[in-house]
Amino acid sequence: MTRFGAVDVHYLPDGGARAALVVCPSAYGEIIEERTVEVPEVAEYRPGNFYERELPPLRALLSAPDVEPLDLLIIDGYVTLTPDGRPGLGAHVHADALAPVVIGVAKTRFHGATHAIEVIRGTTSERPLYVTAMGVPPDDAAHLVRRMAGNARFPDALRRVDRLARSG
């Protein structure tokens, strides 16, 4: 069975963060697994170094002994930040071998990410998503994001993992 995952991190009011994962048998399928993990502390936000804040909760979640390996992981953010490959969160996830294919789906443009592929989804929004990838050609990643389940701007799996990260 193929395992496609989507992750997100939510910062808790008392400090720390909750990371969430949803797993589907394909990028277009039903969610077959959900899980969360909380970490007590996270780094301060530094523009361009978002990974310092998000990577530790994702490591805790994806490295848990009872988490089966994923074939593809979608993150809320960028894999690379510049056309020459400056690593973003997704590149760090990939370097940690948390998934062989990592696709970044960002809701806002990062000024240096001129290489990100704009993907328009949904029937009511003309605002693009910004797709970057590692382990798969960028055009294939953009095609996959375009075809993910759901008719809103943000795919269903990413909307669900966002809610799970917020609510636990």
PDB file of C-alpha atoms in Angstrom:
ATOM      1  CA  MET A   1       0.000   0.000   0.000  1.00  0.00           C
ATOM      2  CA  THR A   2       1.205   3.511  -0.818  1.00  0.00           C
ATOM      3  CA  ARG A   3       1.224   5.967   2.087  1.00  0.00           C
ATOM      4  CA  PHE A   4       0.750   9.651   1.358  1.00  0.00           C
ATOM      5  CA  GLY A   5       0.964  11.930   4.389  1.00  0.00           C
ATOM      6  CA  ALA A   6       0.229  15.559   5.118  1.00  0.00           C
ATOM      7  CA  VAL A   7       1.565  17.390   8.175  1.00  0.00           C
ATOM      8  CA  ASP A   8       1.010  20.687   9.925  1.00  0.00           C
ATOM      9  CA  VAL A   9       2.146  22.336  13.154  1.00  0.00           C
ATOM     10  CA  HIS A  10       0.123  24.565  15.472  1.00  0.00           C
ATOM     11  CA  TYR A  11       1.676  26.676  18.235  1.00  0.00           C
ATOM     12  CA  LEU A  12       0.048  26.314  21.632  1.00  0.00           C
ATOM     13  CA  PRO A  13      -0.911  29.361  23.736  1.00  0.00           C
ATOM     14  CA  ASP A  14       1.132  28.148  26.721  1.00  0.00           C
ATOM     15  CA  GLY A  15       4.209  27.451  24.598  1.00  0.00           C
ATOM     16  CA  GLY A  16       5.206  24.405  22.643  1.00  0.00           C
ATOM     17  CA  ALA A  17       3.510  23.030  19.573  1.00  0.00           C
ATOM     18  CA  ARG A  18       1.241  20.274  18.333  1.00  0.00           C
ATOM     19  CA  ALA A  19       2.195  18.488  15.111  1.00  0.00           C
ATOM     20  CA  ALA A  20      -0.442  16.549  13.201  1.00  0.00           C
ATOM     21  CA  LEU A  21      -0.328  13.917  10.476  1.00  0.00           C
ATOM     22  CA  VAL A  22      -3.024  12.524   8.216  1.00  0.00           C
ATOM     23  CA  VAL A  23      -2.322   9.538   5.958  1.00  0.00           C
ATOM     24  CA  CYS A  24      -4.111   8.516   2.764  1.00  0.00           C
ATOM     25  CA  PRO A  25      -3.530   5.516   0.470  1.00  0.00           C
ATOM     26  CA  SER A  26      -3.078   8.000  -2.402  1.00  0.00           C
ATOM     27  CA  ALA A  27      -3.051  11.752  -2.870  1.00  0.00           C
ATOM     28  CA  TYR A  28      -6.700  11.561  -3.856  1.00  0.00           C
ATOM     29  CA  GLY A  29      -8.021   9.058  -1.325  1.00  0.00           C
ATOM     30  CA  GLU A  30      -9.764   8.945   2.007  1.00  0.00           C
ATOM     31  CA  ILE A  31      -7.865   9.580   5.215  1.00  0.00           C
ATOM     32  CA  ILE A  32      -6.948   6.227   6.793  1.00  0.00           C
ATOM     33  CA  GLU A  33      -4.895   7.438   9.759  1.00  0.00           C
ATOM     34  CA  GLU A  34      -4.582  10.518  11.955  1.00  0.00           C
ATOM     35  CA  ARG A  35      -2.166  11.253  14.779  1.00  0.00           C
ATOM     36  CA  THR A  36      -0.740  14.149  16.771  1.00  0.00           C
ATOM     37  CA  VAL A  37       2.183  14.789  19.077  1.00  0.00           C
ATOM     38  CA  GLU A  38       2.899  17.732  21.368  1.00  0.00           C
ATOM     39  CA  VAL A  39       6.331  19.149  22.126  1.00  0.00           C
ATOM     40  CA  PRO A  40       6.831  21.450  25.121  1.00  0.00           C
ATOM     41  CA  GLU A  41       9.143  24.033  23.508  1.00  0.00           C
ATOM     42  CA  VAL A  42       9.785  25.476  20.060  1.00  0.00           C
ATOM     43  CA  ALA A  43      12.322  27.934  18.681  1.00  0.00           C
ATOM     44  CA  GLU A  44      11.404  31.549  18.083  1.00  0.00           C
ATOM     45  CA  TYR A  45      10.276  32.433  14.559  1.00  0.00           C
ATOM     46  CA  ARG A  46      13.028  33.776  12.297  1.00  0.00           C
ATOM     47  CA  PRO A  47      12.074  34.760   8.727  1.00  0.00           C
ATOM     48  CA  GLY A  48      13.746  32.429   6.235  1.00  0.00           C
ATOM     49  CA  ASN A  49      14.512  29.941   9.036  1.00  0.00           C
ATOM     50  CA  PHE A  50      11.009  28.640   9.602  1.00  0.00           C
ATOM     51  CA  TYR A  51      12.389  25.095   9.723  1.00  0.00           C
ATOM     52  CA  GLU A  52      14.044  25.782  13.099  1.00  0.00           C
ATOM     53  CA  ARG A  53      10.574  26.144  14.595  1.00  0.00           C
ATOM     54  CA  GLU A  54       8.664  23.456  12.673  1.00  0.00           C
ATOM     55  CA  LEU A  55      11.195  20.667  12.183  1.00  0.00           C
ATOM     56  CA  PRO A  56      11.488  19.450  15.824  1.00  0.00           C
ATOM     57  CA  PRO A  57       7.721  18.801  16.205  1.00  0.00           C
ATOM     58  CA  LEU A  58       7.647  17.100  12.795  1.00  0.00           C
ATOM     59  CA  ARG A  59      10.639  14.927  13.714  1.00  0.00           C
ATOM     60  CA  ALA A  60       8.901  13.907  16.941  1.00  0.00           C
ATOM     61  CA  LEU A  61       5.767  12.988  15.000  1.00  0.00           C
ATOM     62  CA  LEU A  62       7.279  11.243  11.983  1.00  0.00           C
ATOM     63  CA  SER A  63      10.080   9.439  13.848  1.00  0.00           C
ATOM     64  CA  ALA A  64       7.790   7.813  16.406  1.00  0.00           C
ATOM     65  CA  PRO A  65       8.393   4.046  16.415  1.00  0.00           C
ATOM     66  CA  ASP A  66       4.762   3.245  15.591  1.00  0.00           C
ATOM     67  CA  VAL A  67       4.620   5.485  12.491  1.00  0.00           C
ATOM     68  CA  GLU A  68       4.968   3.451   9.314  1.00  0.00           C
ATOM     69  CA  PRO A  69       7.170   5.001   6.615  1.00  0.00           C
ATOM     70  CA  LEU A  70       5.562   7.385   4.157  1.00  0.00           C
ATOM     71  CA  ASP A  71       6.090   7.333   0.400  1.00  0.00           C
ATOM     72  CA  LEU A  72       5.241  11.008  -0.014  1.00  0.00           C
ATOM     73  CA  LEU A  73       4.794  13.844   2.460  1.00  0.00           C
ATOM     74  CA  ILE A  74       3.069  17.164   1.889  1.00  0.00           C
ATOM     75  CA  ILE A  75       4.029  20.061   4.133  1.00  0.00           C
ATOM     76  CA  ASP A  76       2.419  23.455   4.656  1.00  0.00           C
ATOM     77  CA  GLY A  77       5.345  25.584   3.479  1.00  0.00           C
ATOM     78  CA  TYR A  78       8.281  25.527   1.098  1.00  0.00           C
ATOM     79  CA  VAL A  79      10.724  22.754   0.276  1.00  0.00           C
ATOM     80  CA  THR A  80      13.248  25.178  -1.208  1.00  0.00           C
ATOM     81  CA  LEU A  81      13.264  28.934  -0.759  1.00  0.00           C
ATOM     82  CA  THR A  82      15.203  30.042  -3.844  1.00  0.00           C
ATOM     83  CA  PRO A  83      15.780  28.765  -7.385  1.00  0.00           C
ATOM     84  CA  ASP A  84      19.331  27.749  -6.433  1.00  0.00           C
ATOM     85  CA  GLY A  85      17.996  25.425  -3.725  1.00  0.00           C
ATOM     86  CA  ARG A  86      18.290  27.304  -0.432  1.00  0.00           C
ATOM     87  CA  PRO A  87      16.684  24.757   1.913  1.00  0.00           C
ATOM     88  CA  GLY A  88      13.283  25.418   3.393  1.00  0.00           C
ATOM     89  CA  LEU A  89      11.366  23.255   5.843  1.00  0.00           C
ATOM     90  CA  GLY A  90      10.691  20.548   3.260  1.00  0.00           C
ATOM     91  CA  ALA A  91      14.362  20.189   2.313  1.00  0.00           C
ATOM     92  CA  HIS A  92      15.212  19.656   5.981  1.00  0.00           C
ATOM     93  CA  VAL A  93      12.425  17.072   6.279  1.00  0.00           C
ATOM     94  CA  HIS A  94      13.830  15.334   3.191  1.00  0.00           C
ATOM     95  CA  ALA A  95      17.432  15.503   4.501  1.00  0.00           C
ATOM     96  CA  ASP A  96      16.255  13.865   7.749  1.00  0.00           C
ATOM     97  CA  ALA A  97      14.883  10.989   5.604  1.00  0.00           C
ATOM     98  CA  LEU A  98      11.391  11.484   7.022  1.00  0.00           C
ATOM     99  CA  ALA A  99       9.983  10.873   3.512  1.00  0.00           C
ATOM    100  CA  PRO A 100      11.612  10.163   0.125  1.00  0.00           C
ATOM    101  CA  VAL A 101       9.331  12.660  -1.642  1.00  0.00           C
ATOM    102  CA  VAL A 102       8.409  15.981  -0.024  1.00  0.00           C
ATOM    103  CA  ILE A 103       6.023  18.477  -1.590  1.00  0.00           C
ATOM    104  CA  GLY A 104       5.619  21.949  -0.162  1.00  0.00           C
ATOM    105  CA  VAL A 105       2.290  23.733  -0.530  1.00  0.00           C
ATOM    106  CA  ALA A 106       2.431  27.339   0.658  1.00  0.00           C
ATOM    107  CA  LYS A 107      -0.494  29.740   0.888  1.00  0.00           C
ATOM    108  CA  THR A 108       1.646  32.876   0.580  1.00  0.00           C
ATOM    109  CA  ARG A 109       4.548  33.777  -1.678  1.00  0.00           C
ATOM    110  CA  PHE A 110       8.035  33.870  -0.140  1.00  0.00           C
ATOM    111  CA  HIS A 111       9.934  36.705  -1.848  1.00  0.00           C
ATOM    112  CA  GLY A 112      12.862  34.524  -2.961  1.00  0.00           C
ATOM    113  CA  ALA A 113      10.780  31.564  -4.142  1.00  0.00           C
ATOM    114  CA  THR A 114      10.448  32.683  -7.747  1.00  0.00           C
ATOM    115  CA  HIS A 115      10.769  29.032  -8.801  1.00  0.00           C
ATOM    116  CA  ALA A 116       7.614  27.929  -6.953  1.00  0.00           C
ATOM    117  CA  ILE A 117       4.865  26.765  -9.293  1.00  0.00           C
ATOM    118  CA  GLU A 118       1.580  28.594  -8.874  1.00  0.00           C
ATOM    119  CA  VAL A 119      -1.402  26.254  -8.653  1.00  0.00           C
ATOM    120  CA  ILE A 120      -4.972  27.526  -8.796  1.00  0.00           C
ATOM    121  CA  ARG A 121      -7.498  25.189  -7.155  1.00  0.00           C
ATOM    122  CA  GLY A 122     -11.142  25.425  -6.341  1.00  0.00           C
ATOM    123  CA  THR A 123     -14.010  27.130  -8.036  1.00  0.00           C
ATOM    124  CA  THR A 124     -14.219  30.342  -6.032  1.00  0.00           C
ATOM    125  CA  SER A 125     -10.617  31.438  -5.429  1.00  0.00           C
ATOM    126  CA  GLU A 126      -8.153  32.894  -7.895  1.00  0.00           C
ATOM    127  CA  ARG A 127      -5.375  33.042  -5.291  1.00  0.00           C
ATOM    128  CA  PRO A 128      -2.661  30.518  -6.084  1.00  0.00           C
ATOM    129  CA  LEU A 129      -0.909  28.001  -3.904  1.00  0.00           C
ATOM    130  CA  TYR A 130       2.883  27.880  -4.289  1.00  0.00           C
ATOM    131  CA  VAL A 131       4.313  24.399  -4.878  1.00  0.00           C
ATOM    132  CA  THR A 132       7.927  23.277  -4.450  1.00  0.00           C
ATOM    133  CA  ALA A 133       9.256  19.721  -4.226  1.00  0.00           C
ATOM    134  CA  MET A 134      12.145  17.358  -3.616  1.00  0.00           C
ATOM    135  CA  GLY A 135      12.281  13.743  -4.798  1.00  0.00           C
ATOM    136  CA  VAL A 136       9.807  14.369  -7.626  1.00  0.00           C
ATOM    137  CA  PRO A 137       9.870  16.799 -10.590  1.00  0.00           C
ATOM    138  CA  PRO A 138       8.214  20.116  -9.654  1.00  0.00           C
ATOM    139  CA  ASP A 139       5.676  19.882 -12.501  1.00  0.00           C
ATOM    140  CA  ASP A 140       4.585  16.444 -11.246  1.00  0.00           C
ATOM    141  CA  ALA A 141       4.205  17.853  -7.727  1.00  0.00           C
ATOM    142  CA  ALA A 142       2.073  20.737  -9.016  1.00  0.00           C
ATOM    143  CA  HIS A 143      -0.092  18.298 -10.993  1.00  0.00           C
ATOM    144  CA  LEU A 144      -0.587  16.150  -7.902  1.00  0.00           C
ATOM    145  CA  VAL A 145      -1.610  19.186  -5.805  1.00  0.00           C
ATOM    146  CA  ARG A 146      -4.033  20.309  -8.528  1.00  0.00           C
ATOM    147  CA  ARG A 147      -5.711  16.873  -8.477  1.00  0.00           C
ATOM    148  CA  MET A 148      -5.856  16.325  -4.704  1.00  0.00           C
ATOM    149  CA  ALA A 149      -9.290  15.643  -3.231  1.00  0.00           C
ATOM    150  CA  GLY A 150     -11.510  18.624  -2.502  1.00  0.00           C
ATOM    151  CA  ASN A 151     -12.838  21.506  -4.524  1.00  0.00           C
ATOM    152  CA  ALA A 152     -11.541  24.325  -2.295  1.00  0.00           C
ATOM    153  CA  ARG A 153      -8.317  26.289  -2.741  1.00  0.00           C
ATOM    154  CA  PHE A 154      -6.631  24.153  -0.079  1.00  0.00           C
ATOM    155  CA  PRO A 155      -6.932  20.348  -0.599  1.00  0.00           C
ATOM    156  CA  ASP A 156      -9.093  18.348   1.839  1.00  0.00           C
ATOM    157  CA  ALA A 157      -6.158  16.486   3.443  1.00  0.00           C
ATOM    158  CA  LEU A 158      -4.353  19.774   4.174  1.00  0.00           C
ATOM    159  CA  ARG A 159      -7.505  21.349   5.572  1.00  0.00           C
ATOM    160  CA  ARG A 160      -8.034  18.304   7.811  1.00  0.00           C
ATOM    161  CA  VAL A 161      -4.456  18.202   9.104  1.00  0.00           C
ATOM    162  CA  ASP A 162      -4.667  21.946   9.873  1.00  0.00           C
ATOM    163  CA  ARG A 163      -7.810  21.381  11.977  1.00  0.00           C
ATOM    164  CA  LEU A 164      -6.221  18.376  13.689  1.00  0.00           C
ATOM    165  CA  ALA A 165      -3.099  20.365  14.587  1.00  0.00           C
ATOM    166  CA  ARG A 166      -5.262  23.143  16.041  1.00  0.00           C
ATOM    167  CA  SER A 167      -7.655  20.921  17.992  1.00  0.00           C
ATOM    168  CA  GLY A 168      -5.667  17.790  18.781  1.00  0.00           C
TER     169      GLY A 168
END
